[in-house]
mmCIF file of C-alpha atoms in Angstrom:
data_model
loop_
_atom_site.group_PDB
_atom_site.id
_atom_site.type_symbol
_atom_site.label_atom_id
_atom_site.label_comp_id
_atom_site.label_asym_id
_atom_site.label_seq_id
_atom_site.Cartn_x
_atom_site.Cartn_y
_atom_site.Cartn_z
ATOM 1 C CA MET H 1 38.218 2.943 82.144
ATOM 2 C CA THR H 2 36.021 5.697 83.119
ATOM 3 C CA ILE H 3 35.788 9.214 80.951
ATOM 4 C CA PHE H 4 35.067 12.570 83.752
ATOM 5 C CA ARG H 5 33.490 14.851 81.604
ATOM 6 C CA PRO H 6 33.354 18.548 83.653
ATOM 7 C CA ILE H 7 29.559 19.752 85.033
ATOM 8 C CA ARG H 8 28.860 22.395 83.099
ATOM 9 C CA ALA H 9 26.328 24.602 85.361
ATOM 10 C CA ARG H 10 22.613 24.392 83.126
ATOM 11 C CA THR H 11 21.391 28.885 83.659
ATOM 12 C CA PRO H 12 17.431 28.517 84.359
ATOM 13 C CA ARG H 13 15.577 29.611 81.093
ATOM 14 C CA LEU H 14 12.350 31.477 81.044
ATOM 15 C CA SER H 15 9.617 30.191 79.227
ATOM 16 C CA LYS H 16 7.577 32.627 77.150
ATOM 17 C CA THR H 17 4.293 31.997 78.576
ATOM 18 C CA ARG H 18 2.578 34.911 80.622
ATOM 19 C CA ALA H 19 3.954 33.005 83.828
ATOM 20 C CA PHE H 20 7.524 33.294 84.294
ATOM 21 C CA THR H 21 8.301 29.248 84.348
ATOM 22 C CA ILE H 22 12.191 28.049 85.590
ATOM 23 C CA GLU H 23 12.588 25.360 83.877
ATOM 24 C CA ASN H 24 15.361 23.026 85.829
ATOM 25 C CA THR H 25 13.046 23.350 88.938
ATOM 26 C CA GLY H 26 9.657 23.502 87.992
ATOM 27 C CA VAL H 27 8.542 26.618 89.642
ATOM 28 C CA LYS H 28 6.239 29.213 88.550
ATOM 29 C CA MET H 29 6.202 32.699 89.410
ATOM 30 C CA ALA H 30 4.080 35.215 88.364
ATOM 31 C CA LYS H 31 4.902 38.462 85.625
ATOM 32 C CA PRO H 32 6.219 41.237 87.650
ATOM 33 C CA ARG H 33 3.774 44.156 87.801
ATOM 34 C CA LEU H 34 3.707 46.681 85.541
ATOM 35 C CA PRO H 35 3.987 50.227 86.816
ATOM 36 C CA GLY H 36 0.898 52.701 85.479
ATOM 37 C CA GLN H 37 3.214 54.991 84.410
ATOM 38 C CA ILE H 38 4.923 52.983 82.532
ATOM 39 C CA ALA H 39 2.666 50.938 81.096
ATOM 40 C CA LYS H 40 0.786 54.422 79.488
ATOM 41 C CA VAL H 41 4.429 55.012 78.299
ATOM 42 C CA THR H 42 4.522 51.650 76.481
ATOM 43 C CA GLY H 43 1.524 51.293 75.430
ATOM 44 C CA ALA H 44 0.440 48.122 77.099
ATOM 45 C CA ALA H 45 -2.416 50.450 78.568
ATOM 46 C CA ALA H 46 -4.004 51.437 75.424
ATOM 47 C CA ARG H 47 -3.688 47.501 74.195
ATOM 48 C CA SER H 48 -5.218 45.761 77.914
ATOM 49 C CA PRO H 49 -7.643 49.240 79.582
ATOM 50 C CA GLY H 50 -9.308 47.125 81.791
ATOM 51 C CA ARG H 51 -5.787 45.551 83.388
ATOM 52 C CA PHE H 52 -4.605 49.354 83.712
ATOM 53 C CA LYS H 53 -8.000 50.891 84.613
ATOM 54 C CA ASP H 54 -7.750 51.027 88.425
ATOM 55 C CA ARG H 55 -4.042 50.813 89.033
ATOM 56 C CA ALA H 56 -3.132 53.624 91.670
ATOM 57 C CA ASN H 57 -0.102 56.047 90.763
ATOM 58 C CA PRO H 58 1.533 57.214 93.741
ATOM 59 C CA LYS H 59 1.972 60.809 94.106
ATOM 60 C CA VAL H 60 5.323 62.506 94.993
ATOM 61 C CA LYS H 61 6.803 65.656 96.393
ATOM 62 C CA THR H 62 9.142 68.183 95.008
ATOM 63 C CA VAL H 63 12.753 68.027 96.669
ATOM 64 C CA GLY H 64 13.057 70.081 99.560
ATOM 65 C CA ARG H 65 16.045 72.272 100.935
ATOM 66 C CA ALA H 66 19.167 71.316 100.981
ATOM 67 C CA PRO H 67 20.328 69.188 104.183
ATOM 68 C CA ASP H 68 21.884 71.492 106.815
ATOM 69 C CA HIS H 69 25.049 69.268 106.687
ATOM 70 C CA LEU H 70 26.283 70.403 103.134
ATOM 71 C CA SER H 71 28.968 72.521 102.520
ATOM 72 C CA PRO H 72 28.103 76.143 101.149
ATOM 73 C CA ALA H 73 29.565 74.531 97.545
ATOM 74 C CA ALA H 74 27.372 71.800 97.475
ATOM 75 C CA LYS H 75 24.074 73.831 98.576
ATOM 76 C CA ARG H 76 24.629 75.624 95.525
ATOM 77 C CA ALA H 77 24.964 72.095 93.633
ATOM 78 C CA TRP H 78 21.627 71.170 95.115
ATOM 79 C CA ALA H 79 20.062 74.134 93.816
ATOM 80 C CA MET H 80 21.797 73.937 90.778
ATOM 81 C CA PHE H 81 20.181 70.260 90.428
ATOM 82 C CA VAL H 82 17.125 71.177 91.564
ATOM 83 C CA ARG H 83 16.674 73.519 88.742
ATOM 84 C CA ARG H 84 17.968 71.759 85.817
ATOM 85 C CA MET H 85 16.289 68.573 86.580
ATOM 86 C CA PRO H 86 12.473 69.436 87.204
ATOM 87 C CA TRP H 87 11.761 66.291 87.562
ATOM 88 C CA LEU H 88 13.818 65.143 90.500
ATOM 89 C CA SER H 89 11.211 63.594 94.010
ATOM 90 C CA ASN H 90 11.647 63.636 97.625
ATOM 91 C CA ALA H 91 12.503 60.143 96.359
ATOM 92 C CA ASP H 92 15.406 61.254 94.778
ATOM 93 C CA GLU H 93 16.803 63.343 98.184
ATOM 94 C CA ALA H 94 19.936 60.668 98.953
ATOM 95 C CA MET H 95 21.167 60.467 95.196
ATOM 96 C CA LEU H 96 20.838 63.977 94.668
ATOM 97 C CA GLU H 97 22.907 64.543 98.113
ATOM 98 C CA LEU H 98 25.516 62.660 97.123
ATOM 99 C CA ALA H 99 25.716 64.140 93.644
ATOM 100 C CA SER H 100 26.035 67.819 95.532
ATOM 101 C CA MET H 101 28.734 66.586 97.667
ATOM 102 C CA VAL H 102 30.684 65.529 94.686
ATOM 103 C CA ARG H 103 29.856 68.696 92.641
ATOM 104 C CA GLY H 104 30.621 70.828 95.564
ATOM 105 C CA LEU H 105 34.333 69.524 95.640
ATOM 106 C CA ILE H 106 34.523 70.093 92.343
ATOM 107 C CA LEU H 107 33.417 73.541 92.894
ATOM 108 C CA ASP H 108 35.720 74.346 95.372
ATOM 109 C CA GLY H 109 38.384 73.795 93.267
ATOM 110 C CA GLU H 110 39.697 70.375 95.240
ATOM 111 C CA ASP H 111 40.576 67.067 93.495
ATOM 112 C CA VAL H 112 38.141 64.448 93.782
ATOM 113 C CA GLY H 113 39.790 61.385 92.542
ATOM 114 C CA VAL H 114 38.322 58.852 89.957
ATOM 115 C CA ALA H 115 36.235 56.522 92.202
ATOM 116 C CA LYS H 116 34.499 60.004 93.151
ATOM 117 C CA LEU H 117 33.993 60.796 89.514
ATOM 118 C CA ASN H 118 32.567 57.179 88.693
ATOM 119 C CA MET H 119 30.388 57.664 91.253
ATOM 120 C CA TYR H 120 28.878 61.324 90.476
ATOM 121 C CA GLN H 121 28.522 59.898 87.001
ATOM 122 C CA SER H 122 26.528 57.027 87.945
ATOM 123 C CA VAL H 123 24.167 59.031 90.191
ATOM 124 C CA LEU H 124 23.686 61.655 87.842
ATOM 125 C CA SER H 125 22.500 58.839 85.511
ATOM 126 C CA LYS H 126 20.507 57.858 88.016
ATOM 127 C CA LEU H 127 18.852 60.961 88.302
ATOM 128 C CA GLY H 128 18.459 61.134 84.326
ATOM 129 C CA ALA H 129 20.035 63.776 83.798
ATOM 130 C CA SER H 130 22.180 62.688 80.514
ATOM 131 C CA PRO H 131 20.416 62.933 77.270
ATOM 132 C CA THR H 132 20.016 58.834 77.221
ATOM 133 C CA ASP H 133 18.236 58.895 80.983
ATOM 134 C CA ARG H 134 16.544 62.095 80.276
ATOM 135 C CA SER H 135 14.376 60.444 77.000
ATOM 136 C CA LYS H 136 13.029 57.616 79.658
ATOM 137 C CA VAL H 137 11.555 59.912 82.466
ATOM 138 C CA ALA H 138 7.875 60.805 82.185
ATOM 139 C CA MET H 139 7.743 64.637 82.933
ATOM 140 C CA PRO H 140 4.072 65.017 84.658
ATOM 141 C CA ASP H 141 1.332 67.641 82.769
ATOM 142 C CA ASP H 142 1.800 70.795 84.418
ATOM 143 C CA ASP H 143 -2.281 71.385 83.832
ATOM 144 C CA GLU H 144 -2.847 68.359 86.497
ATOM 145 C CA LYS H 145 -4.008 69.414 89.845
ATOM 146 C CA GLU H 146 -3.105 67.726 93.011
ATOM 147 C CA GLU H 147 -6.064 66.874 95.237
ATOM 148 C CA ASP H 148 -5.663 66.991 98.995
ATOM 149 C CA GLU H 149 -7.782 64.868 101.554
ATOM 150 C CA PHE H 150 -8.449 68.017 103.174
ATOM 151 C CA PHE H 151 -8.386 70.842 101.369
ATOM 152 C CA GLY H 152 -9.401 69.708 98.042
ATOM 153 C CA TYR H 153 -7.460 70.917 94.785
ATOM 154 C CA HIS H 154 -3.970 73.585 94.684
#
């Protein structure tokens, strides 16, 4: 008589070595590269200064004007978000646009529904608008001058 046992899928386990190893396959993968700003905040740069010495930290530009296709209320929301969240950069503009559109609907007194409110909360969280998310944001020092290739410091 043959007894059939259900086959359980095994989840690959990662070893605790410097290189990640997926034990089921034997494939070794490099550890993900830690950005310099995160290394500075977590203390990894202080522990291993040589590893992070020449790491480039990309310079980001500030948020631009609100897109022309936004409603007047959404443009007011855009300006409010930029004023209240000074850490936002031009890389955040797509999510800022979504948040501004929903906030514009709220400012106009429209019923936005649960799905849009959930999306709004998620986008605000990703932008660092809640106290918990704000604690993860590292603001650059105002004293740092940005060097321009052609015009020097400004």
